[in-house]
């Protein structure tokens, strides 16, 4: 008598009960994995944005402080722009373009973009005297020639992938004109 | 019966999936860490870059302090850790976060301080000869450096004609403030008496008669009818009263706009200076008394001061200064303005006196000087060098009055005193003040003229201040 050997897979099968357990568990696992991947991706994108914003803002602030400290005097002021007489007698300007959302510094007709994605930027100017009991200075009543201290504040953002929310960073700093 | 059994083939699907997932997570983790490290390095480097500027400015501060403490005699700058090499002095100072190397180069009229701040670059401890040598201690640290260079100029406390803490009152008619330079023939005239300095000459006057008040209140400076040939400055929030026919500006403005107010840019409200209290001189070798009644050249003097340090109770009568004298007065300075009594202070041309009023009231009057070519006028040091007579008032001194005189030539510095130049009748007195004055408040009565001697700014105690700042 020849008995046909029984192949293991040929006899394999799942019962309805097994399927009823396996499918939900599999779906839960899939959702967990996808959620984790999505969360990781968004977090990673946000971190990249924050890192980029932080680095750009820091570089912009370092550049501005270095340049403004050495200028001779402030010659022009609006809340969107500052124009200085540099130590070499030439003009040095920082201009915020509200339409392009950029901060640009210009010297010798050469413009360099310091900030992009800049939603808000304000310049304020102060004179040399400190107010009583605080570390603040007197505002100069918008008079550039009396300016000793310049304050710059900005808010920058980057769009997030898979999200309408932006990542944002804010900076504010007071810079002293050393030659005033 | 023989039943053959099939062996199951080993399956690696789960292992492969696990490896793939782990690899993906590893890549993500590595990316995270790389990004975080990059950001940390960027932040640390920026902080180190900014810190190096603070350390470099530390060197500037120390250089400036050293210059002001020891710079009056250039050969003592090579002390207190500073090393001399010609006219250059260097200092290296370590901090826990880095170090600076500063140098002072002294010129004829100014000094240059240069300072380099060093801060270790983050993550930049490198080996000079590989890891093995590094382990043996042969390492070199890379530094972030920033260099600052400042030019320093000397200034004196008397860089303004009139300076006050609270107020300046020039309300009277015909009050004039202008300037001249007694050591510049272009803006003064030598009287031919043999002295080196020149006298005020209205035809040569200049427009550096600057007046300034520290306080910031309405009408701190009242010049409603005066003529100020110079700048006027108040503290923040202060203002200048120009309600009358007063004028402020340069010579051209004042000559052509005698009643048109201030020239644009010649008034400001950002005055920022201090008038520190006067401390009595130290060391002070008192113990010598002035000569009593002495007749010299036919005139009898109550006191004669030769070179030396004197501490007296009251200063009054007919006083002659013959040498370089420092006088501390603890009781009262009070000269009678009766011309018959001939009270007042007279200085020889080569004499120099510093009077320290460590008392409440000071009243000084003019006297006729028998030994001067200008003997027909009533004055205090008339025709004399303004830097030869300095009246200091300590905080005890609250009132100084100059009256009944034609000319006062000298410097008054009394930051706690109300100072008044009383003119009296214009028929008898001209009330000309030559020099500079600083007080709590300053008032010039009508017909008074104030001529700031610009030469004062070149004399007396000076301090170095930073005139320009450059980052290299």
XYZ file of C-alpha atoms in Angstrom, chain B residues 17-466:
450
model
C 12.097 42.436 8.595
C 13.586 43.019 12.027
C 16.966 43.856 10.506
C 15.367 46.239 8.035
C 13.391 48.004 10.723
C 16.412 48.252 12.970
C 18.519 49.626 10.112
C 15.896 52.227 9.334
C 15.634 53.226 12.968
C 19.402 53.308 13.207
C 19.629 55.644 10.247
C 16.967 57.887 11.746
C 18.728 57.863 15.110
C 22.085 58.616 13.520
C 20.512 61.489 11.600
C 19.001 62.839 14.799
C 22.282 62.649 16.631
C 24.220 64.192 13.761
C 21.751 67.036 13.516
C 21.756 67.612 17.249
C 25.538 67.547 17.327
C 25.670 70.005 14.426
C 23.279 72.327 16.182
C 25.145 72.021 19.452
C 28.445 72.769 17.730
C 26.914 75.728 15.926
C 25.483 77.126 19.140
C 28.663 76.490 21.104
C 30.775 78.114 18.444
C 28.544 81.167 18.350
C 28.665 81.433 22.133
C 32.440 81.083 22.103
C 32.659 83.717 19.376
C 30.624 86.143 21.439
C 32.499 85.227 24.622
C 35.824 85.992 22.940
C 34.604 89.556 22.353
C 33.743 89.939 26.036
C 37.207 88.674 26.968
C 38.839 91.003 24.430
C 36.899 93.923 25.916
C 38.169 92.806 29.306
C 41.633 93.552 27.992
C 40.490 96.969 26.786
C 38.962 97.738 30.200
C 42.128 96.696 31.992
C 44.279 98.683 29.577
C 42.151 101.785 30.021
C 42.217 101.481 33.809
C 45.987 100.982 33.739
C 46.403 103.941 31.400
C 44.355 106.226 33.624
C 46.029 105.059 36.809
C 49.603 105.118 35.586
C 49.530 106.855 32.234
C 50.298 110.372 33.337
C 53.967 109.381 33.550
C 54.568 107.056 30.661
C 57.492 105.190 32.185
C 55.352 103.707 34.974
C 53.126 101.827 32.562
C 55.536 98.898 32.647
C 54.213 97.820 36.049
C 51.476 95.709 37.569
C 52.027 92.839 35.154
C 52.446 94.997 32.049
C 55.684 94.427 30.145
C 57.389 97.365 28.471
C 58.921 97.249 25.009
C 59.679 100.772 23.825
C 56.470 102.747 23.920
C 54.411 99.562 23.827
C 53.197 97.773 26.926
C 51.709 94.276 26.867
C 49.755 92.082 29.247
C 48.638 88.447 29.084
C 45.874 87.420 31.448
C 44.300 83.977 31.816
C 40.703 83.212 32.674
C 38.931 79.924 33.236
C 37.267 80.377 29.845
C 40.212 81.694 27.848
C 42.657 84.562 27.944
C 43.456 87.936 26.433
C 46.582 89.569 25.156
C 46.399 93.340 25.450
C 48.821 96.057 24.446
C 49.008 99.804 25.012
C 50.870 102.021 22.572
C 51.345 105.531 23.875
C 51.570 108.412 21.430
C 52.069 112.117 21.954
C 48.428 113.067 22.175
C 46.613 109.755 22.399
C 47.043 106.082 23.171
C 45.971 102.959 21.346
C 44.832 99.888 23.245
C 44.600 96.627 21.358
C 43.267 93.399 22.812
C 42.806 89.899 21.435
C 40.355 87.597 23.221
C 40.984 83.856 22.998
C 38.330 81.225 23.768
C 38.807 77.482 23.085
C 36.877 76.429 20.002
C 34.209 73.895 20.949
C 35.206 70.287 20.225
C 38.539 71.371 18.878
C 41.046 69.797 21.230
C 43.397 68.489 18.592
C 46.572 66.550 18.644
C 49.800 67.940 17.359
C 51.089 64.480 16.450
C 48.229 62.052 16.404
C 46.202 60.326 19.017
C 49.098 58.622 20.680
C 50.961 61.839 21.279
C 47.738 63.432 22.325
C 47.322 60.772 24.927
C 50.803 61.595 26.132
C 49.700 65.171 26.660
C 51.092 66.735 23.529
C 47.912 68.508 22.562
C 47.117 71.861 21.056
C 43.880 73.723 21.605
C 42.365 75.665 18.778
C 41.014 79.048 19.741
C 38.377 81.381 18.474
C 39.807 84.894 18.566
C 38.490 88.406 18.152
C 40.570 91.564 18.121
C 39.528 95.026 19.240
C 41.473 98.225 18.889
C 40.476 101.468 20.556
C 41.997 104.914 20.336
C 41.995 106.875 23.579
C 42.093 110.613 24.007
C 42.644 112.736 27.077
C 39.836 114.871 28.412
C 39.604 117.107 31.444
C 36.592 117.704 33.694
C 36.415 121.239 32.315
C 35.533 120.514 28.736
C 32.438 122.755 28.948
C 32.088 126.417 29.780
C 29.281 125.899 32.287
C 28.200 122.516 33.628
C 25.596 121.962 36.319
C 23.775 119.131 37.985
C 20.387 120.846 38.248
C 20.026 124.099 36.343
C 21.682 126.956 34.517
C 20.039 130.357 34.762
C 21.163 132.957 32.218
C 17.941 134.911 32.275
C 19.328 138.378 32.657
C 19.633 140.922 29.897
C 22.867 141.099 27.932
C 24.240 137.849 29.309
C 26.794 136.412 26.899
C 28.600 133.069 26.855
C 31.388 132.491 24.339
C 34.929 131.134 24.255
C 38.552 131.935 23.519
C 41.857 130.124 23.751
C 44.369 131.913 25.906
C 47.244 129.972 24.297
C 46.203 130.584 20.714
C 47.009 133.969 19.262
C 44.277 133.457 16.701
C 41.621 133.579 19.370
C 43.185 135.736 22.090
C 45.448 138.725 22.372
C 48.593 138.929 24.454
C 48.607 142.038 26.609
C 52.351 142.603 26.163
C 53.062 142.338 29.871
C 55.476 139.480 29.330
C 53.185 136.614 30.166
C 52.793 133.662 27.822
C 49.041 133.630 27.694
C 46.642 135.881 25.866
C 43.553 137.760 26.937
C 39.996 137.500 25.748
C 39.344 139.641 22.714
C 35.762 139.963 21.526
C 36.957 140.367 17.934
C 38.553 136.917 18.104
C 35.993 135.077 20.136
C 34.977 131.546 19.302
C 31.803 129.543 19.668
C 32.757 126.736 22.034
C 30.969 128.192 25.036
C 29.054 124.975 25.604
C 26.663 124.715 28.542
C 25.150 121.503 29.875
C 22.901 120.232 32.654
C 22.689 116.638 33.871
C 19.064 116.833 35.006
C 16.174 116.307 32.665
C 13.368 118.693 33.585
C 11.492 121.398 31.785
C 13.518 124.571 31.307
C 16.627 123.178 33.015
C 18.495 125.764 31.058
C 16.974 129.227 30.987
C 18.552 131.559 28.497
C 15.503 133.490 27.577
C 17.430 136.665 26.855
C 21.011 135.466 26.707
C 23.372 134.835 23.839
C 25.142 131.488 23.974
C 27.848 130.958 21.386
C 28.069 127.233 21.825
C 25.916 124.149 22.370
C 23.269 123.704 25.061
C 22.457 120.228 26.371
C 20.134 118.898 29.053
C 19.541 115.427 30.367
C 16.824 113.248 28.805
C 13.444 114.923 29.135
C 14.946 118.338 29.792
C 14.444 121.455 27.736
C 15.939 124.858 27.081
C 13.845 127.940 27.764
C 14.193 130.246 24.791
C 11.022 132.187 25.408
C 12.716 135.579 25.236
C 15.151 136.825 22.645
C 17.793 134.271 23.496
C 20.018 132.782 20.847
C 22.121 129.610 20.742
C 24.474 128.696 17.951
C 27.780 129.354 16.281
C 29.248 132.807 15.695
C 27.668 133.177 12.271
C 24.245 132.231 13.612
C 24.475 134.541 16.606
C 25.779 137.459 14.536
C 22.993 137.197 11.999
C 20.174 135.843 14.138
C 20.416 137.817 17.314
C 16.902 136.929 18.386
C 16.024 133.811 16.454
C 16.472 131.064 18.988
C 18.647 128.025 18.654
C 20.496 126.939 15.563
C 19.278 123.485 14.527
C 21.452 120.800 16.076
C 22.962 123.094 18.717
C 20.598 121.988 21.480
C 20.094 118.415 22.636
C 18.589 116.463 25.477
C 21.028 113.592 25.823
C 23.677 115.065 28.115
C 25.369 112.178 29.861
C 28.122 113.118 32.254
C 28.809 113.223 35.966
C 30.196 115.804 38.337
C 31.913 113.691 40.997
C 32.340 115.040 44.507
C 35.575 116.741 45.413
C 37.891 114.857 47.733
C 40.512 116.689 49.709
C 44.021 116.272 48.301
C 46.183 113.496 49.658
C 48.967 113.476 50.614
C 48.674 116.967 52.016
C 51.670 118.343 53.878
C 49.946 120.914 56.050
C 51.538 122.467 59.066
C 52.971 125.574 57.473
C 51.174 128.810 58.225
C 50.911 131.636 55.700
C 52.850 134.795 56.360
C 50.844 137.302 58.407
C 50.699 141.018 57.761
C 53.382 141.698 55.224
C 54.060 144.809 53.166
C 55.216 144.146 49.648
C 55.654 146.858 47.048
C 53.916 149.365 49.266
C 50.818 147.242 49.811
C 50.050 145.475 53.031
C 48.678 141.972 52.760
C 46.907 140.141 55.545
C 48.170 136.760 54.358
C 50.878 135.716 51.928
C 50.955 132.165 50.638
C 54.170 130.795 49.199
C 54.646 127.332 47.724
C 53.213 124.734 50.092
C 50.135 123.094 51.573
C 48.038 125.154 53.965
C 45.047 124.295 56.152
C 43.329 127.425 57.433
C 40.104 128.177 59.263
C 38.953 131.276 57.423
C 40.211 132.850 54.256
C 39.605 136.582 54.106
C 41.278 139.966 53.979
C 43.926 140.989 51.507
C 45.587 137.810 50.245
C 48.625 137.372 48.040
C 49.617 134.075 46.431
C 53.297 134.000 45.498
C 54.004 130.322 44.903
C 52.284 127.057 44.129
C 49.922 126.734 47.028
C 47.152 124.363 48.030
C 44.833 125.762 50.664
C 42.115 123.870 52.539
C 39.596 126.197 54.147
C 37.430 124.627 56.836
C 35.699 127.737 58.244
C 34.614 130.352 55.751
C 35.790 132.135 52.632
C 34.466 135.648 52.887
C 35.961 138.706 51.273
C 34.329 142.048 51.956
C 33.262 143.859 48.801
C 33.861 147.307 50.227
C 36.463 148.728 47.797
C 38.040 150.747 50.580
C 39.008 147.571 52.407
C 40.739 146.178 49.323
C 39.967 142.582 50.233
C 40.424 139.789 47.768
C 42.948 137.391 46.255
C 45.890 138.503 44.188
C 48.190 136.138 42.314
C 51.694 136.700 41.057
C 52.063 135.794 37.399
C 54.009 132.664 38.280
C 51.787 131.698 41.193
C 49.294 128.887 41.122
C 46.701 128.137 43.757
C 44.159 125.429 44.443
C 41.634 126.439 47.097
C 39.538 123.679 48.639
C 36.403 125.125 50.205
C 35.565 122.514 52.820
C 33.003 124.921 54.243
C 29.441 126.006 53.608
C 29.649 129.499 52.125
C 32.093 131.188 49.813
C 31.953 134.873 48.948
C 34.640 136.247 46.724
C 35.011 139.837 45.600
C 37.275 141.706 43.255
C 40.103 143.927 44.390
C 42.384 146.423 42.769
C 45.706 144.809 42.041
C 48.531 147.165 42.702
C 51.087 144.966 40.946
C 49.149 144.431 37.733
C 48.996 146.512 34.620
C 45.274 146.052 34.989
C 45.330 147.611 38.418
C 42.470 149.923 37.653
C 39.970 147.069 37.627
C 38.461 145.056 40.392
C 39.174 141.444 39.866
C 40.280 138.063 41.035
C 43.357 137.080 39.062
C 42.597 139.665 36.354
C 44.826 139.243 33.353
C 46.116 136.027 34.902
C 46.258 132.541 33.537
C 42.876 130.918 34.144
C 44.500 127.615 35.034
C 46.444 129.263 37.862
C 43.408 129.705 40.098
C 41.106 126.809 40.901
C 38.405 126.885 43.529
C 37.138 123.451 44.528
C 34.059 123.038 46.696
C 33.563 119.838 48.658
C 30.064 118.540 49.355
C 29.963 120.820 52.430
C 30.105 123.815 50.117
C 26.569 124.750 49.118
C 26.855 128.405 48.123
C 29.407 130.346 46.137
C 28.955 133.994 45.242
C 31.241 136.132 43.164
C 30.372 139.781 43.397
C 31.590 143.303 42.907
C 34.170 142.480 40.337
C 35.127 143.235 36.793
C 37.037 140.078 36.017
C 37.382 136.647 37.530
C 39.949 134.477 35.776
C 39.943 130.914 37.035
C 38.114 127.649 37.434
C 35.339 126.838 39.874
C 34.374 123.219 40.504
C 31.842 122.744 43.296
C 29.287 120.065 42.377
C 27.122 120.649 45.449
C 27.045 124.450 45.388
C 24.690 127.041 43.991
C 27.062 129.338 42.152
C 26.071 132.906 41.365
C 27.960 135.500 39.442
C 26.448 138.679 40.871
C 27.020 141.681 38.719
C 25.799 144.624 40.734
C 25.501 147.916 38.972
C 26.789 147.900 35.408
C 27.986 151.437 36.101
C 30.677 150.084 38.416
C 31.310 146.474 37.535
C 31.687 144.622 34.249
C 31.370 141.098 35.635
C 33.488 139.158 33.204
C 34.150 135.532 34.021
C 37.133 133.948 32.247
C 37.556 130.229 32.728
C 35.101 127.430 33.428
C 32.569 126.665 36.123
C 30.811 123.507 37.332
C 28.287 123.412 40.149
C 24.943 122.153 41.361
C 23.352 125.191 39.785
C 24.870 128.174 38.044
C 23.328 131.600 37.709
C 24.666 134.604 35.836
C 22.980 137.891 36.585
C 22.226 140.520 33.981
C 25.104 142.048 32.039
C 27.419 139.188 32.984
C 29.779 137.836 30.354
C 31.228 134.364 30.495
C 34.272 133.611 28.369
C 35.266 129.961 28.406
C 39.018 129.514 28.086
C 39.457 126.490 25.827
C 43.024 126.073 27.052
C 41.627 124.720 30.325
C 40.673 121.531 28.503
C 44.387 120.935 27.846
C 45.430 121.389 31.446
C 44.691 119.960 34.819
C 43.849 116.406 35.693
C 42.902 114.485 32.624
C 41.545 111.056 31.994
C 41.727 108.871 28.949
C 38.439 108.092 27.278
C 37.772 105.939 24.257
